């Protein structure tokens, strides 16, 4: 049996993923950007040219694959990702999924939640995109993206978790999550497992937003993967410094959990709507939030602090392949 991963240009075998960044956005927009299109309209050509430049830059560091978990309502653009992939050779995995309640596009499914139809409709949406493709593009997502709020998984968010778990049980699809400000990682994996998910097909994202190793161990001990995927984000959204992230990562490696950790930045290469204008003090703190940061700064620092080369390879190459390897194996509902 082949163990394949859906990319925007079609399925590939999981062992061909190669060096992988597990969480980056080629385009992203907070819901509402459509209403600012007179001054913040989408420049597709700029997004394409920027995406190609970033893809080639990443490939120069040996990156083979990028997972782009942009939610459906936040500017997801599978056709653009496909063109970037075809023009550069970078393998890109896109998502089906919705963002957390506080920053997502909630009215549509919240209204339908009140009618009692939303959970089934969310399941149908995930299922159709996973099995048939997004809209009429034929491009199939390789992951389901879920997200929760700071300190809580709301009833709105819970619908998406339940629907995603149902699809994973049927299709074996990998689930990748967003956690807000270093909270709810353990609760996410517990809820998904309660709904019947396989922890080996779950990546709890943004875990590096929390420097408490006990918080991480509560997830790792369940068998799920975690992502240290916000390197470069400092001084915003409750994020710790990169130095603090590195210290936490090294502790977890010492505990023997290298084979459940993946790395990335959560960069946004092109913002939908108007470009963000950050205060100068934040700009200085965020100056390393770019897709080369891991390779130019973080990995050299890990080596300097004694991390073996094999551990770095495991986090960037072995673990992503392992995550997707059993994707075709279905679990009985």
PDB file of N, CA and C in Angstrom, residues 109-121 159:
ATOM      1  N   UNK A 109     -21.593  30.132  10.158  1.00  0.00           N
ATOM      2  CA  UNK A 109     -21.871  28.867  10.831  1.00  0.00           C
ATOM      3  C   UNK A 109     -22.506  29.065  12.203  1.00  0.00           C
ATOM      4  N   UNK A 110     -22.346  30.228  12.820  1.00  0.00           N
ATOM      5  CA  UNK A 110     -23.041  30.466  14.082  1.00  0.00           C
ATOM      6  C   UNK A 110     -24.545  30.580  13.846  1.00  0.00           C
ATOM      7  N   UNK A 111     -24.939  31.231  12.764  1.00  0.00           N
ATOM      8  CA  UNK A 111     -26.349  31.295  12.413  1.00  0.00           C
ATOM      9  C   UNK A 111     -26.893  29.887  12.169  1.00  0.00           C
ATOM     10  N   UNK A 112     -26.132  29.094  11.445  1.00  0.00           N
ATOM     11  CA  UNK A 112     -26.577  27.738  11.133  1.00  0.00           C
ATOM     12  C   UNK A 112     -26.517  26.848  12.378  1.00  0.00           C
ATOM     13  N   UNK A 113     -25.604  27.179  13.302  1.00  0.00           N
ATOM     14  CA  UNK A 113     -25.574  26.479  14.588  1.00  0.00           C
ATOM     15  C   UNK A 113     -26.902  26.670  15.319  1.00  0.00           C
ATOM     16  N   UNK A 114     -27.426  27.884  15.251  1.00  0.00           N
ATOM     17  CA  UNK A 114     -28.709  28.165  15.882  1.00  0.00           C
ATOM     18  C   UNK A 114     -29.858  27.402  15.247  1.00  0.00           C
ATOM     19  N   UNK A 115     -29.702  27.069  13.961  1.00  0.00           N
ATOM     20  CA  UNK A 115     -30.726  26.289  13.265  1.00  0.00           C
ATOM     21  C   UNK A 115     -30.566  24.784  13.511  1.00  0.00           C
ATOM     22  N   UNK A 116     -29.412  24.417  14.102  1.00  0.00           N
ATOM     23  CA  UNK A 116     -29.179  23.012  14.406  1.00  0.00           C
ATOM     24  C   UNK A 116     -28.559  22.209  13.278  1.00  0.00           C
ATOM     25  N   UNK A 117     -28.090  22.889  12.220  1.00  0.00           N
ATOM     26  CA  UNK A 117     -27.562  22.167  11.052  1.00  0.00           C
ATOM     27  C   UNK A 117     -26.052  22.281  10.891  1.00  0.00           C
ATOM     28  N   UNK A 118     -25.396  23.138  11.666  1.00  0.00           N
ATOM     29  CA  UNK A 118     -24.006  23.513  11.386  1.00  0.00           C
ATOM     30  C   UNK A 118     -23.037  22.340  11.475  1.00  0.00           C
ATOM     31  N   UNK A 119     -23.132  21.532  12.521  1.00  0.00           N
ATOM     32  CA  UNK A 119     -22.135  20.479  12.710  1.00  0.00           C
ATOM     33  C   UNK A 119     -22.122  19.513  11.529  1.00  0.00           C
ATOM     34  N   UNK A 120     -23.299  19.112  11.058  1.00  0.00           N
ATOM     35  CA  UNK A 120     -23.367  18.211   9.905  1.00  0.00           C
ATOM     36  C   UNK A 120     -22.846  18.904   8.652  1.00  0.00           C
ATOM     37  N   UNK A 121     -23.141  20.178   8.504  1.00  0.00           N
ATOM     38  CA  UNK A 121     -22.680  20.916   7.322  1.00  0.00           C
ATOM     39  C   UNK A 121     -21.170  21.087   7.327  1.00  0.00           C
ATOM     40  N   UNK A 159     -17.655  22.373  17.423  1.00  0.00           N
ATOM     41  CA  UNK A 159     -18.312  21.784  16.246  1.00  0.00           C
ATOM     42  C   UNK A 159     -17.288  21.371  15.196  1.00  0.00           C
TER      43      UNK A 159
END
